Short mmCIF file of C-alpha atoms in Angstrom, two decimals:
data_model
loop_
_atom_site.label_atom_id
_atom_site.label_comp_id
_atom_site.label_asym_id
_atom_site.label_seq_id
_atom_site.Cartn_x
_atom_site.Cartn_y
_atom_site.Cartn_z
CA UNK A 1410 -13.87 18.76 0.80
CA UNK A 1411 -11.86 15.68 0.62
CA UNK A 1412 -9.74 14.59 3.65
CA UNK A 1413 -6.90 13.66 3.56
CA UNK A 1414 -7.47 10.30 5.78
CA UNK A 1415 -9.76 9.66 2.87
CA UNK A 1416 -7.38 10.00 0.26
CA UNK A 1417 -4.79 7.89 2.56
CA UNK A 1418 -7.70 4.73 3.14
CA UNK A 1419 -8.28 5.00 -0.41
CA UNK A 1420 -4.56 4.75 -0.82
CA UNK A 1421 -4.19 1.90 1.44
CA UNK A 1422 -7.12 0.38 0.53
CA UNK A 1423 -6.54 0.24 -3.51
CA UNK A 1424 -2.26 -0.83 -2.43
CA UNK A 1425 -4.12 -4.26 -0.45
CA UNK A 1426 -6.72 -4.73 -3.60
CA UNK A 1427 -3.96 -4.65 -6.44
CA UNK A 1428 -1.44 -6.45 -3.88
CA UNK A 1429 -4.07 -9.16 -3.55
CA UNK A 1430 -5.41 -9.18 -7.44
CA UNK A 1431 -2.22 -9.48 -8.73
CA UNK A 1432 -1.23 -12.46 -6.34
CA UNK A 1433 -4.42 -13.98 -7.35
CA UNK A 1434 -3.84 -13.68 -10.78
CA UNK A 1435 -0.30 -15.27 -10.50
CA UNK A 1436 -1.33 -18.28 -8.87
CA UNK A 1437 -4.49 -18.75 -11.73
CA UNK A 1438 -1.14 -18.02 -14.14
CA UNK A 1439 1.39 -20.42 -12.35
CA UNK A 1440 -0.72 -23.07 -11.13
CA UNK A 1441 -3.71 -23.63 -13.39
CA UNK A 1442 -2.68 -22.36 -16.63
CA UNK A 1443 1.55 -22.07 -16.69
CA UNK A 1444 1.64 -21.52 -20.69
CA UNK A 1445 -0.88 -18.62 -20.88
CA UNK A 1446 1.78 -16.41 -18.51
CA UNK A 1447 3.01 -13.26 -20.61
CA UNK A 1448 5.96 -10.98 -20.20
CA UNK A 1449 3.54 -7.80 -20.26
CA UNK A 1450 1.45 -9.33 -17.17
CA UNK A 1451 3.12 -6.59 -14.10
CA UNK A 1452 2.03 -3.44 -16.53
CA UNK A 1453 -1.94 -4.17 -16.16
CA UNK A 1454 -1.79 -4.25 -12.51
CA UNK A 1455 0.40 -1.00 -12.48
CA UNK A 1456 -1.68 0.17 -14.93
CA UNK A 1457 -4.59 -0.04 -12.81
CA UNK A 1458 -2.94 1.52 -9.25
CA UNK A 1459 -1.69 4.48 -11.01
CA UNK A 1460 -5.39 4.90 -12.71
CA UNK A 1461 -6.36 4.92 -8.80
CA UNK A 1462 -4.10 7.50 -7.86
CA UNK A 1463 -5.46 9.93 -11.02
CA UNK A 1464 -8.74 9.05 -9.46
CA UNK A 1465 -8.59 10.15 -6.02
CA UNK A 1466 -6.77 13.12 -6.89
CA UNK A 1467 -9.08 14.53 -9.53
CA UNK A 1468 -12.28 13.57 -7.21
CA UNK A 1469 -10.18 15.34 -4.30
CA UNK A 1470 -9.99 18.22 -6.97
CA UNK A 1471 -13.80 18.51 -8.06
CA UNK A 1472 -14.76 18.34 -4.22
CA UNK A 1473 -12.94 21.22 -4.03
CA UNK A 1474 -14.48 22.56 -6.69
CA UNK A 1475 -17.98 21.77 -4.81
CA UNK A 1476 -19.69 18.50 -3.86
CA UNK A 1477 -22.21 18.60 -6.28
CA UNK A 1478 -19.37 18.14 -8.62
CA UNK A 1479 -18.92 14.37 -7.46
CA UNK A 1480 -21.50 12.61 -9.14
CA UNK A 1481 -19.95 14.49 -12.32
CA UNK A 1482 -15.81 13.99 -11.22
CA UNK A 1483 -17.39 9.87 -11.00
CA UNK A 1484 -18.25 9.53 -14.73
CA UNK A 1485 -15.96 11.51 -15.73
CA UNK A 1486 -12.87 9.20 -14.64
CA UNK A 1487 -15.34 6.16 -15.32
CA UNK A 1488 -15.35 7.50 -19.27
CA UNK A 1489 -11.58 8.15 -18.98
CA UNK A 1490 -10.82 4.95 -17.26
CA UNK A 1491 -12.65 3.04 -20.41
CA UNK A 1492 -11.52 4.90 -23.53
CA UNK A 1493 -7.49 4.52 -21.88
CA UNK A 1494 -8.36 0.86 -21.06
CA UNK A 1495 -9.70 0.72 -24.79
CA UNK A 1496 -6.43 2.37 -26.02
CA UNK A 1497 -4.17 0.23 -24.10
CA UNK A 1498 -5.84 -2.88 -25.55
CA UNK A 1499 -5.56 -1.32 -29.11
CA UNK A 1500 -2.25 -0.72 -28.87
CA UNK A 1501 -1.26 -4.41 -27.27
CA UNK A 1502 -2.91 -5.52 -30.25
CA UNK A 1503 -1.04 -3.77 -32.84
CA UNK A 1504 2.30 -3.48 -31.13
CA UNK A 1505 2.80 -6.67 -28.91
CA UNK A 1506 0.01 -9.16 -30.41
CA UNK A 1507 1.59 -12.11 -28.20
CA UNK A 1508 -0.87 -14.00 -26.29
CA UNK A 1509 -3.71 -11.66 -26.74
CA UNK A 1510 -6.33 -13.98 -25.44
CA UNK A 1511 -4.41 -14.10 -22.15
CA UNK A 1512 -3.67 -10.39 -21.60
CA UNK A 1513 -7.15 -9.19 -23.11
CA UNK A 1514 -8.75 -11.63 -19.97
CA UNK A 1515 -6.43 -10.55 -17.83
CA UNK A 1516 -7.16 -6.73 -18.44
CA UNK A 1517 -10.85 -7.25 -18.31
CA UNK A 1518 -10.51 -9.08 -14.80
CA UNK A 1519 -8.41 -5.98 -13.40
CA UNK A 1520 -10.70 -3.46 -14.95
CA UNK A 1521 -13.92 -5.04 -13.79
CA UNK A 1522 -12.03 -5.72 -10.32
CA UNK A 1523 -10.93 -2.15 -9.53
CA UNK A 1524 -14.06 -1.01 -11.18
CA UNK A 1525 -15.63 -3.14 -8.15
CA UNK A 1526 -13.22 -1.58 -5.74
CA UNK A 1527 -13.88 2.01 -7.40
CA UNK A 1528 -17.33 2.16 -7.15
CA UNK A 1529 -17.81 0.59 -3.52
CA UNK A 1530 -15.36 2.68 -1.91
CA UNK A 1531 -17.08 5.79 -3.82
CA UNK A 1532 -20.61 4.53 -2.81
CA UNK A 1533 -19.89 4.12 1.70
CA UNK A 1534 -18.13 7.69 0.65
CA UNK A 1535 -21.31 9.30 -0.75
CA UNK A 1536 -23.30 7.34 1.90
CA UNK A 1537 -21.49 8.68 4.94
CA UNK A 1538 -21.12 12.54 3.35
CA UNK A 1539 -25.14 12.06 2.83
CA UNK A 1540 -25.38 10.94 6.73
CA UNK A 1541 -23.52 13.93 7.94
CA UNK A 1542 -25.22 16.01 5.81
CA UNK A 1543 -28.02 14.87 7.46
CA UNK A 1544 -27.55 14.62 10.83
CA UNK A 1545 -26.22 18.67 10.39
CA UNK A 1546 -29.67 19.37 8.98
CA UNK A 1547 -31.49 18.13 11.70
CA UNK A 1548 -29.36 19.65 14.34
CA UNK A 1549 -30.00 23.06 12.54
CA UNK A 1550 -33.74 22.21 12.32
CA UNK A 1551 -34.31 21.02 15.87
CA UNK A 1552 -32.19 23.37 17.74
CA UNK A 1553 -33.37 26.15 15.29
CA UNK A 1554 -35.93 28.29 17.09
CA UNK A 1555 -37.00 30.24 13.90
CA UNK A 1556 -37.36 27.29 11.74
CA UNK A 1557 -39.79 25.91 14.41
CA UNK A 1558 -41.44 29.33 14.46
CA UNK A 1559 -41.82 29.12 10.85
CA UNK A 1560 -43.44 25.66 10.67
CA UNK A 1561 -45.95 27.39 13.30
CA UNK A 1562 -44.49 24.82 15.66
CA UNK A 1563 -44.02 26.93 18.30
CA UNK A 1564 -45.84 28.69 21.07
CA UNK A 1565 -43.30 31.34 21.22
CA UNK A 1566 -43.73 34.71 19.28
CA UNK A 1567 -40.49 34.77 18.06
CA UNK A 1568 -39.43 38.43 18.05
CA UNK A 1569 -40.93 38.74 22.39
CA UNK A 1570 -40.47 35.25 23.44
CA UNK A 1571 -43.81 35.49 24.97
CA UNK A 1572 -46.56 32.94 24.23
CA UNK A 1573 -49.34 33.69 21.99
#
């Protein structure tokens, strides 16, 4: 199951990327390139942060489910994340259509940014369930006097506890 001082370091830890990213990107904007700034720049990067929110909470909601429902709650909001990124675009295209070089370069450095972000946070999180996971399994197997029984391991007989 999914903490909830997961969900809150995911939190704070997607609030410091998109805080950073966006002041990034407004520097590139106002001191490299002042002309290619567009009035539609502050919806990407909210864009983006509430796509993180949907994330956490629907991975929070298919570890409830079970974890082997991870891997599959990870592509799923990876497919999602790319056909509304696509739509977005589509729509900029046909409803705005000013400066589309700028926002469609813009759009592709947040997506491939939180993407980044995503997947690394998602990656130490499946790294450090798999530790536990482990370290459990080898308390239950060396503490475990059947299992070493089993694996004829064992001088014991199990069912006496005399030797054989």
């Amino acid at each position: 199951m999914l903490s909830e001082t997961v969900k809150r370091k995911f939190i704070r830890e997607l609030t410091v990327a998109g805080i950073v990213l966006t002041g990034a990107a407004l520097l590139v904007f106002h001191l490299l390139i002042p002309g290619r700034y567009f009035a539609w720049f502050p919806l990407i990067p909210v864009f983006f942060y509430l796509f993180g929110f949907l994330y956490i909470y629907f991975f929070a909601f298919s570890c409830m489910l079970g974890a082997e429902k991870m891997a599959m709650a990870y592509l799923v909001c990876k497919v999602l994340k790319f056909i509304l990124s696509a739509l977005v675009l589509i729509f900029y295209g046909f409803a705005v259509g000013e400066d589309m070089v700028a926002f469609v370069a813009t759009f592709v450095f947040f997506y491939f940014a939180f993407l980044f972000f995503e997947t690394r946070f998602f990656l130490r999180f499946e790294a450090k369930l798999k530790l536990s996971k482990q370290v459990d399994n080898e308390k239950n197997t060396v503490h475990s006097n059947d299992t070493a029984a089993v694996a004829g391991r064992s001088g014991l007989d199990t069912e006496s506890g005399n030797r054989r």
